[in-house]
Short mmCIF file of C-alpha atoms in Angstrom, two decimals:
data_model
loop_
_atom_site.label_atom_id
_atom_site.label_comp_id
_atom_site.label_asym_id
_atom_site.label_seq_id
_atom_site.Cartn_x
_atom_site.Cartn_y
_atom_site.Cartn_z
CA UNK L 252 149.99 73.30 81.19
CA UNK L 253 149.86 77.09 81.02
CA UNK L 254 146.88 76.92 78.66
CA UNK L 255 145.03 74.63 81.08
CA UNK L 256 145.77 76.98 83.98
CA UNK L 257 144.53 79.92 81.92
CA UNK L 258 141.25 78.11 81.18
CA UNK L 259 140.76 77.32 84.87
CA UNK L 260 141.36 80.96 85.79
CA UNK L 261 138.89 82.11 83.13
CA UNK L 262 136.24 79.71 84.36
CA UNK L 263 136.79 80.98 87.89
CA UNK L 264 136.38 84.58 86.74
CA UNK L 265 133.17 83.74 84.89
CA UNK L 266 131.78 82.12 88.04
CA UNK L 267 132.71 85.15 90.14
CA UNK L 268 131.19 87.59 87.64
CA UNK L 269 128.03 85.52 87.24
CA UNK L 270 127.52 85.30 90.98
CA UNK L 271 127.83 89.08 91.22
CA UNK L 272 125.20 89.59 88.53
CA UNK L 273 122.55 87.30 90.00
CA UNK L 274 119.75 89.82 90.38
CA UNK L 275 122.47 92.29 91.43
CA UNK L 276 122.30 91.13 95.06
CA UNK L 277 124.45 88.91 97.24
CA UNK L 278 122.97 86.25 99.50
CA UNK L 279 119.51 86.48 97.97
CA UNK L 280 118.28 83.17 99.26
CA UNK L 281 116.40 82.97 102.55
CA UNK L 282 118.67 82.31 105.52
CA UNK L 283 118.22 80.21 108.67
CA UNK L 284 116.62 77.03 107.34
CA UNK L 285 113.93 75.95 109.80
CA UNK L 286 112.49 72.91 107.98
CA UNK L 287 114.16 71.15 105.05
CA UNK L 288 111.17 69.68 103.17
CA UNK L 289 111.18 66.80 100.69
CA UNK L 290 111.69 67.33 96.94
CA UNK L 291 110.08 63.94 96.22
CA UNK L 292 106.73 65.40 97.34
CA UNK L 293 106.81 68.16 94.73
CA UNK L 294 104.26 67.52 91.98
CA UNK L 295 105.45 67.30 88.34
CA UNK L 296 105.32 70.64 86.52
CA UNK L 297 104.91 71.32 82.80
CA UNK L 298 107.52 73.47 81.08
CA UNK L 299 105.52 76.70 81.43
CA UNK L 300 105.15 76.19 85.19
CA UNK L 301 108.84 75.32 85.53
CA UNK L 302 109.71 78.62 83.87
CA UNK L 303 107.35 80.58 86.13
CA UNK L 304 108.05 81.69 89.70
CA UNK L 305 104.92 82.57 91.69
CA UNK L 306 105.09 84.74 94.82
CA UNK L 307 102.19 85.13 97.24
CA UNK L 308 102.08 88.49 99.04
CA UNK L 309 99.80 89.89 101.72
CA UNK L 310 98.93 92.96 99.66
CA UNK L 311 99.33 93.72 95.97
CA UNK L 312 100.11 97.27 94.85
CA UNK L 313 96.91 99.29 94.91
CA UNK L 314 97.87 101.40 91.87
CA UNK L 315 99.46 100.82 88.49
CA UNK L 316 102.61 102.49 89.89
CA UNK L 317 104.06 100.00 92.39
CA UNK L 318 107.14 102.16 92.98
CA UNK L 319 105.00 104.73 94.81
CA UNK L 320 104.03 102.36 97.61
CA UNK L 321 105.69 100.39 100.41
CA UNK L 322 103.40 97.35 100.54
CA UNK L 323 104.80 93.82 100.56
CA UNK L 324 103.85 93.33 96.92
CA UNK L 325 105.30 96.69 95.87
CA UNK L 326 108.64 95.93 97.51
CA UNK L 327 108.89 92.60 95.69
CA UNK L 328 108.13 94.22 92.33
CA UNK L 329 110.50 97.13 92.94
CA UNK L 330 113.30 94.75 93.84
CA UNK L 331 112.97 93.02 90.48
CA UNK L 332 111.91 95.90 88.21
CA UNK L 333 112.89 99.22 89.77
CA UNK L 334 116.15 98.75 91.72
CA UNK L 335 117.77 101.65 93.56
CA UNK L 336 121.32 102.96 93.74
CA UNK L 337 121.97 100.80 96.81
CA UNK L 338 120.07 98.73 99.34
CA UNK L 339 120.56 97.94 103.01
CA UNK L 340 120.43 94.28 104.01
CA UNK L 341 121.56 92.59 107.23
CA UNK L 342 123.09 95.77 108.56
CA UNK L 343 125.27 96.47 105.51
CA UNK L 344 124.80 98.15 102.15
CA UNK L 345 125.09 96.60 98.70
CA UNK L 346 125.26 98.48 95.42
CA UNK L 347 122.50 97.94 92.92
CA UNK L 348 122.73 100.60 90.19
CA UNK L 349 125.66 102.49 91.67
CA UNK L 350 129.20 101.42 90.89
CA UNK L 351 130.51 103.38 93.86
CA UNK L 352 129.28 105.86 96.47
CA UNK L 353 131.96 107.78 98.35
CA UNK L 354 131.41 110.30 101.14
CA UNK L 355 133.45 113.49 101.04
CA UNK L 356 133.80 116.99 102.47
CA UNK L 357 133.27 115.82 106.04
CA UNK L 358 130.41 113.58 104.77
CA UNK L 359 128.15 116.50 103.92
CA UNK L 360 128.13 115.18 100.37
CA UNK L 361 128.37 111.91 98.47
CA UNK L 362 129.87 111.33 95.02
CA UNK L 363 128.02 108.60 93.11
CA UNK L 364 129.28 106.76 90.03
CA UNK L 365 126.71 104.85 88.02
CA UNK L 366 127.05 101.27 86.82
CA UNK L 367 127.73 101.73 83.10
CA UNK L 368 126.20 98.30 82.39
CA UNK L 369 122.70 99.27 83.58
CA UNK L 370 120.07 99.46 80.84
CA UNK L 371 116.36 100.12 81.04
CA UNK L 372 113.84 97.79 79.46
CA UNK L 373 113.63 99.96 76.30
CA UNK L 374 117.38 99.56 75.72
CA UNK L 375 118.36 103.02 76.97
CA UNK L 376 121.51 103.18 79.05
CA UNK L 377 121.08 104.59 82.54
CA UNK L 378 122.53 108.08 82.96
CA UNK L 379 122.59 110.79 85.59
CA UNK L 380 119.47 112.31 83.99
CA UNK L 381 117.48 109.24 85.07
CA UNK L 382 118.71 109.54 88.66
CA UNK L 383 117.94 113.27 88.85
CA UNK L 384 114.56 112.67 87.21
CA UNK L 385 113.75 109.99 89.79
CA UNK L 386 114.53 112.27 92.74
CA UNK L 387 112.46 115.04 91.14
CA UNK L 388 109.58 112.73 90.22
CA UNK L 389 109.13 111.13 93.63
CA UNK L 390 109.43 114.44 95.48
CA UNK L 391 107.32 116.60 93.15
CA UNK L 392 104.35 118.32 94.80
CA UNK L 393 101.91 116.55 92.46
CA UNK L 394 103.20 113.04 93.22
CA UNK L 395 101.86 111.06 96.18
CA UNK L 396 104.83 109.03 97.42
CA UNK L 397 104.85 107.27 100.79
CA UNK L 398 108.50 108.03 101.63
CA UNK L 399 108.89 111.73 100.83
CA UNK L 400 109.94 112.83 104.32
CA UNK L 401 113.25 110.93 104.11
CA UNK L 402 114.60 113.06 101.27
CA UNK L 403 114.35 116.41 103.08
CA UNK L 404 117.90 115.65 104.29
CA UNK L 405 119.08 116.75 100.79
CA UNK L 406 119.84 120.43 100.31
CA UNK L 407 117.03 122.26 98.55
CA UNK L 408 114.63 119.30 98.77
CA UNK L 409 112.16 120.95 101.16
CA UNK L 410 111.86 123.96 98.84
CA UNK L 411 111.35 121.66 95.85
CA UNK L 412 108.70 119.56 97.63
CA UNK L 413 106.77 122.71 98.59
CA UNK L 414 106.92 124.00 95.00
CA UNK L 415 108.96 127.13 95.78
CA UNK L 416 111.83 125.85 93.62
CA UNK L 417 111.90 124.05 90.27
CA UNK L 418 115.23 122.35 90.97
CA UNK L 419 116.87 120.43 93.82
CA UNK L 420 119.95 122.48 94.63
CA UNK L 421 121.66 119.63 96.47
CA UNK L 422 121.84 117.32 93.44
CA UNK L 423 124.52 118.15 90.87
CA UNK L 424 125.47 116.43 87.63
CA UNK L 425 129.24 115.86 87.41
CA UNK L 426 129.21 113.84 84.18
CA UNK L 427 126.89 111.47 82.32
CA UNK L 428 127.79 108.73 84.80
CA UNK L 429 128.55 110.69 87.98
CA UNK L 430 126.45 112.74 90.36
CA UNK L 431 126.95 114.54 93.66
CA UNK L 432 124.36 114.79 96.43
CA UNK L 433 124.80 117.44 99.14
CA UNK L 434 123.10 116.99 102.50
CA UNK L 435 121.85 119.60 104.96
CA UNK L 436 123.44 117.86 107.90
CA UNK L 437 125.06 114.58 108.85
CA UNK L 438 122.19 112.28 109.77
CA UNK L 439 121.23 108.66 109.21
CA UNK L 440 118.54 109.71 106.73
CA UNK L 441 121.22 110.44 104.13
CA UNK L 442 121.96 106.70 103.91
CA UNK L 443 118.29 105.95 103.26
CA UNK L 444 118.29 108.42 100.36
CA UNK L 445 120.21 105.94 98.20
CA UNK L 446 117.31 103.45 98.32
CA UNK L 447 115.06 105.48 96.00
CA UNK L 448 113.80 103.41 93.00
CA UNK L 449 115.38 104.70 89.78
CA UNK L 450 112.90 105.35 86.96
CA UNK L 451 113.16 106.08 83.25
CA UNK L 452 110.28 107.88 81.45
CA UNK L 453 109.20 105.81 78.48
CA UNK L 454 108.44 109.00 76.51
CA UNK L 455 111.98 110.30 77.30
CA UNK L 456 110.47 113.57 78.56
CA UNK L 457 112.34 114.43 81.75
CA UNK L 458 110.53 117.75 82.24
CA UNK L 459 107.02 116.44 83.02
CA UNK L 460 106.15 114.72 86.33
CA UNK L 461 102.84 112.94 85.93
CA UNK L 462 101.64 109.86 87.81
CA UNK L 463 99.96 108.61 84.64
CA UNK L 464 103.23 108.41 82.71
CA UNK L 465 104.72 105.01 82.00
CA UNK L 466 107.97 104.55 83.90
CA UNK L 467 110.53 101.85 83.11
CA UNK L 468 113.08 100.17 85.34
CA UNK L 469 116.51 98.62 84.86
CA UNK L 470 115.99 95.46 86.91
CA UNK L 471 116.25 91.87 85.72
CA UNK L 472 112.52 91.95 84.91
CA UNK L 473 109.97 94.38 83.49
CA UNK L 474 106.24 94.82 84.04
CA UNK L 475 104.14 92.93 81.49
CA UNK L 476 100.63 92.76 82.97
CA UNK L 477 99.08 94.36 86.03
CA UNK L 478 95.54 93.39 86.96
CA UNK L 479 94.70 95.44 90.05
CA UNK L 480 94.01 93.36 93.18
CA UNK L 481 94.56 90.12 91.22
CA UNK L 482 98.00 89.65 89.68
CA UNK L 483 101.19 91.28 88.47
CA UNK L 484 103.17 89.51 85.77
CA UNK L 485 106.82 90.24 85.10
CA UNK L 486 108.91 89.08 82.17
CA UNK L 487 112.64 89.28 81.47
CA UNK L 488 114.25 92.63 80.74
CA UNK L 489 116.32 91.55 77.76
CA UNK L 490 118.58 94.60 78.07
CA UNK L 491 119.53 93.94 81.67
CA UNK L 492 122.94 92.43 82.46
CA UNK L 493 121.45 90.81 85.56
CA UNK L 494 120.58 87.13 85.55
CA UNK L 495 116.86 86.33 85.36
CA UNK L 496 116.46 82.72 86.57
CA UNK L 497 112.83 82.46 85.44
CA UNK L 498 111.11 83.48 82.23
CA UNK L 499 108.07 84.81 84.09
CA UNK L 500 107.43 85.94 87.64
CA UNK L 501 103.92 86.34 88.97
CA UNK L 502 102.98 88.22 92.14
CA UNK L 503 99.56 87.19 93.47
CA UNK L 504 97.58 87.42 96.74
CA UNK L 505 98.90 84.98 99.36
CA UNK L 506 96.61 82.00 99.93
CA UNK L 507 97.41 79.02 102.13
CA UNK L 508 95.25 76.78 99.96
CA UNK L 509 97.51 77.57 97.01
CA UNK L 510 100.39 76.00 98.93
CA UNK L 511 98.43 72.78 99.26
CA UNK L 512 98.00 72.62 95.48
CA UNK L 513 101.60 73.85 94.95
CA UNK L 514 100.37 76.79 92.89
CA UNK L 515 102.69 79.10 94.83
CA UNK L 516 106.46 78.90 94.96
CA UNK L 517 106.90 81.09 98.01
CA UNK L 518 105.00 83.17 100.58
CA UNK L 519 105.28 84.38 104.16
CA UNK L 520 103.42 82.18 106.65
CA UNK L 521 102.32 82.63 110.25
CA UNK L 522 103.90 80.76 113.13
CA UNK L 523 100.55 79.05 113.71
CA UNK L 524 100.76 77.55 110.19
CA UNK L 525 104.16 75.93 110.64
CA UNK L 526 102.94 72.43 111.44
CA UNK L 527 100.43 72.50 108.60
CA UNK L 528 103.13 73.47 106.09
CA UNK L 529 105.51 70.87 107.50
CA UNK L 530 102.86 68.21 106.95
CA UNK L 531 102.61 69.19 103.28
CA UNK L 532 106.24 68.09 103.01
CA UNK L 533 106.91 69.81 99.69
CA UNK L 534 107.97 73.18 101.11
CA UNK L 535 111.11 74.14 102.94
CA UNK L 536 110.62 76.74 105.68
CA UNK L 537 113.18 79.41 106.51
CA UNK L 538 113.07 82.02 109.23
CA UNK L 539 113.94 85.65 108.68
CA UNK L 540 114.55 88.26 111.36
CA UNK L 541 112.19 91.19 111.77
CA UNK L 542 113.66 94.69 111.78
CA UNK L 543 112.32 95.48 115.25
CA UNK L 544 114.74 94.41 117.97
CA UNK L 545 114.83 94.39 121.76
CA UNK L 546 117.62 96.34 123.43
CA UNK L 547 118.87 97.39 126.81
CA UNK L 548 119.69 101.07 126.39
CA UNK L 549 122.01 103.16 128.54
CA UNK L 550 120.48 106.37 129.87
CA UNK L 551 122.81 109.09 128.65
CA UNK L 552 121.03 111.60 130.92
CA UNK L 553 122.63 109.82 133.87
CA UNK L 554 125.85 111.60 134.85
CA UNK L 555 127.79 108.41 135.53
CA UNK L 556 126.38 106.49 132.54
CA UNK L 557 127.35 109.41 130.29
CA UNK L 558 130.93 108.17 130.72
CA UNK L 559 131.55 105.68 127.89
CA UNK L 560 134.07 103.74 129.99
CA UNK L 561 131.40 103.13 132.64
CA UNK L 562 128.93 101.97 129.99
CA UNK L 563 131.41 99.60 128.44
CA UNK L 564 132.46 98.25 131.82
CA UNK L 565 128.87 97.39 132.63
CA UNK L 566 128.15 95.97 129.18
CA UNK L 567 131.15 93.68 129.39
CA UNK L 568 129.76 92.29 132.64
CA UNK L 569 126.47 91.20 131.00
CA UNK L 570 126.13 87.85 129.23
CA UNK L 571 123.44 88.48 126.59
CA UNK L 572 123.25 84.78 125.73
CA UNK L 573 122.01 84.08 129.25
CA UNK L 574 119.56 87.01 129.12
CA UNK L 575 118.14 85.72 125.85
CA UNK L 576 117.83 82.15 127.13
CA UNK L 577 116.04 83.15 130.34
CA UNK L 578 113.72 85.83 128.94
CA UNK L 579 112.64 84.71 125.46
CA UNK L 580 110.78 81.64 124.22
CA UNK L 581 110.67 82.53 120.51
CA UNK L 582 112.81 84.46 118.05
CA UNK L 583 116.59 84.68 117.88
CA UNK L 584 119.33 86.34 119.83
CA UNK L 585 120.63 89.58 118.35
CA UNK L 586 124.35 89.58 117.70
CA UNK L 587 124.50 92.95 115.93
CA UNK L 588 123.16 96.44 116.57
CA UNK L 589 122.39 97.41 112.97
CA UNK L 590 120.78 94.05 112.24
CA UNK L 591 120.04 91.18 114.57
CA UNK L 592 121.79 88.62 112.37
CA UNK L 593 124.51 90.87 110.96
CA UNK L 594 127.64 88.87 110.27
CA UNK L 595 130.94 89.90 111.87
CA UNK L 596 131.89 92.50 112.75
CA UNK L 597 128.92 92.61 115.11
CA UNK L 598 128.34 93.64 118.70
CA UNK L 599 129.24 90.24 120.16
CA UNK L 600 132.39 89.87 118.09
CA UNK L 601 133.56 93.39 118.92
CA UNK L 602 132.69 93.53 122.62
CA UNK L 603 135.56 92.18 124.72
CA UNK L 604 134.78 89.56 127.34
CA UNK L 605 135.95 91.03 130.62
CA UNK L 606 134.65 91.10 134.18
CA UNK L 607 134.86 94.09 136.47
CA UNK L 608 134.03 94.82 140.09
CA UNK L 609 131.76 97.84 139.85
CA UNK L 610 130.51 97.97 143.49
CA UNK L 611 127.51 100.21 142.97
CA UNK L 612 123.73 100.28 142.66
CA UNK L 613 121.84 101.08 139.47
CA UNK L 614 118.20 101.46 138.40
CA UNK L 615 116.75 99.48 135.47
CA UNK L 616 113.51 100.91 134.05
CA UNK L 617 111.09 98.44 132.44
CA UNK L 618 107.45 97.42 132.41
CA UNK L 619 106.39 94.43 134.48
CA UNK L 620 105.28 92.45 131.42
CA UNK L 621 106.58 88.86 131.54
CA UNK L 622 109.57 89.12 129.21
CA UNK L 623 110.83 92.34 130.72
CA UNK L 624 110.37 90.99 134.24
CA UNK L 625 112.47 87.95 133.28
CA UNK L 626 115.14 90.25 131.85
CA UNK L 627 115.23 92.20 135.09
CA UNK L 628 115.61 89.04 137.18
CA UNK L 629 118.38 87.64 134.93
CA UNK L 630 120.14 91.00 134.84
CA UNK L 631 119.97 91.26 138.62
CA UNK L 632 121.61 87.84 139.04
CA UNK L 633 124.40 88.56 136.56
CA UNK L 634 125.36 92.00 137.84
CA UNK L 635 125.27 90.84 141.44
CA UNK L 636 128.30 88.69 140.56
CA UNK L 637 130.33 91.83 139.84
CA UNK L 638 129.09 93.82 142.83
CA UNK L 639 126.22 95.73 141.20
CA UNK L 640 122.83 95.92 142.89
CA UNK L 641 119.99 96.38 140.36
CA UNK L 642 116.81 98.14 141.46
CA UNK L 643 113.74 97.87 139.24
CA UNK L 644 111.57 100.84 138.33
CA UNK L 645 108.28 100.61 136.46
CA UNK L 646 108.33 102.29 133.08
CA UNK L 647 105.75 105.09 132.59
CA UNK L 648 102.98 104.28 130.11
CA UNK L 649 103.48 105.33 126.47
CA UNK L 650 107.13 106.36 126.84
CA UNK L 651 110.11 104.93 124.97
CA UNK L 652 112.84 107.07 126.56
CA UNK L 653 113.72 108.22 130.05
CA UNK L 654 114.22 111.65 131.53
CA UNK L 655 115.05 110.61 135.12
CA UNK L 656 118.75 111.08 135.69
CA UNK L 657 118.95 108.35 138.34
CA UNK L 658 117.92 105.60 135.85
CA UNK L 659 120.98 103.80 134.41
CA UNK L 660 119.46 101.22 132.04
CA UNK L 661 116.11 100.84 130.36
CA UNK L 662 114.35 98.41 128.05
CA UNK L 663 113.55 99.41 124.47
CA UNK L 664 111.95 97.63 121.54
CA UNK L 665 112.03 99.08 118.03
CA UNK L 666 114.22 99.73 115.01
CA UNK L 667 117.79 100.88 115.46
CA UNK L 668 117.27 103.50 112.73
CA UNK L 669 114.94 105.46 115.03
CA UNK L 670 117.68 105.68 117.67
CA UNK L 671 120.64 106.71 115.54
CA UNK L 672 119.86 110.42 115.32
CA UNK L 673 119.47 110.57 119.12
CA UNK L 674 123.08 109.52 119.69
CA UNK L 675 126.30 111.42 119.13
CA UNK L 676 127.68 109.97 115.89
CA UNK L 677 130.12 112.82 115.20
CA UNK L 678 133.20 110.60 115.42
CA UNK L 679 131.59 108.02 113.12
CA UNK L 680 130.86 110.70 110.50
CA UNK L 681 134.46 111.92 110.80
CA UNK L 682 135.72 108.36 110.17
CA UNK L 683 133.36 108.04 107.20
CA UNK L 684 134.90 110.95 105.31
CA UNK L 685 136.53 109.50 102.18
CA UNK L 686 135.00 106.05 102.77
CA UNK L 687 132.54 104.21 100.55
CA UNK L 688 128.95 103.33 101.32
CA UNK L 689 129.95 99.66 101.48
CA UNK L 690 132.19 100.47 104.44
CA UNK L 691 129.51 102.39 106.32
CA UNK L 692 127.70 99.47 107.96
CA UNK L 693 130.82 97.90 109.47
CA UNK L 694 132.17 101.30 110.56
CA UNK L 695 128.93 102.15 112.33
CA UNK L 696 128.64 98.75 114.02
CA UNK L 697 132.17 99.16 115.35
CA UNK L 698 131.54 102.75 116.48
CA UNK L 699 128.27 101.92 118.27
CA UNK L 700 129.94 99.01 120.05
CA UNK L 701 132.82 101.22 121.15
CA UNK L 702 130.42 103.89 122.40
CA UNK L 703 128.10 101.25 123.93
CA UNK L 704 124.85 103.15 123.65
CA UNK L 705 122.87 99.89 123.50
CA UNK L 706 123.07 96.16 124.12
CA UNK L 707 121.21 94.04 121.52
CA UNK L 708 119.07 91.22 122.92
CA UNK L 709 116.51 89.68 120.61
CA UNK L 710 114.42 89.89 117.46
CA UNK L 711 111.33 87.97 116.43
CA UNK L 712 111.19 85.80 113.32
CA UNK L 713 108.79 85.57 110.47
CA UNK L 714 108.64 82.44 108.33
CA UNK L 715 108.91 81.90 104.57
CA UNK L 716 107.66 78.77 102.80
CA UNK L 717 109.44 77.87 99.57
CA UNK L 718 108.73 75.03 97.14
CA UNK L 719 111.64 72.63 97.47
CA UNK L 720 112.78 72.21 93.88
CA UNK L 721 112.51 75.90 92.87
CA UNK L 722 115.38 78.38 93.16
CA UNK L 723 114.99 80.53 96.24
CA UNK L 724 115.27 84.14 95.06
CA UNK L 725 115.01 85.51 98.60
CA UNK L 726 112.49 88.12 97.50
CA UNK L 727 110.59 88.14 100.81
CA UNK L 728 113.72 88.78 102.88
CA UNK L 729 113.93 92.10 104.72
CA UNK L 730 110.19 92.77 104.33
CA UNK L 731 109.34 93.25 108.01
#
């Protein structure tokens, strides 16, 4: 009996470990199934096609170095070939090549331990030298990288980017598997710094930074062929501990006609194409939330609204489900601040449901475009029930913030990341000291809800078609 129990436990552990290794990401498959599809309508495939996963993208990498760009095709390739230390998804972070990332010294620095099981496609084990090399490569003055501005949050990075220093003073090797990054100040950019693709020079020369050099990755796949503007072919990285569900992955230009012939396994489709894809029958359709969200923001320049208790009192009097229903015809309701579909804890789960009698008048600034007008009308009805009179004020053209101190609330559409450095996050950073990166997303969601700087409303969807009998790798999630 004990032997049988031991076997069951072992099997359970294998399942848990295997699930953690699946392309080194949790919840990879596309969420929010919109249309189920019919597997019986999938055409028979020969063995080669069964072992190949074909992704259609709007734009292939325009150079032989996909890691230097942020196009749809580049992001798909980087996810499979050149993973980073960590990656943000659905408002939280997940480790990729890092084993742990812990903030310390009042969060002005982060101590990073590498995953000792990460190997590049030439069999070399990942070390701190590869991480330091990657930061130096992408930020070198001779390298054209789309995302350089983010990394100026690291001490000494600006001097290195300008060529006045040969080293990055804020990056220190602790051991072969541990590194420390020191930041200039506590800002949200320091979290984005962990998403840099990690490279390994094939010639093992860490002193030369040349765009023509061949760089290797430690993902589940490696680059095999790259025909500019036509196709990228990836094959298994035999040294990777990550599961590679398909022998070959091809990234090609998206073409709706290729869905009709089932020559594509997945691609992003327009809303206008939904019925056409449904009629094909062989593809399931899922919907994914865009990163841009709609919010009602509190004007912190207003003396009364500057009081967090007043903000929270008003927020607790607003039913966002009703606002969403009355103002939006498409998309989904946001339940979280960091990500519209962030699982609990999120704004709705953290915000208490109370009603207060406020007995006052406020000004809501918005444009008179249809959706915003509907929001104003719904907001007016709701707050009237708790004694608040809402006056509308037209938003000035080409402005996203307000300076008028008499405005209490205003409409905003955009990414939460652009707002974070405008708010006082000092208490959040204090709480983060000694915490891991994996705890950061939930801590920030809770802090922002407590401070009530914003009320999430809505985000638009984009749609992903996926051939019914193929494994959904979720590679087009979090693109937009």
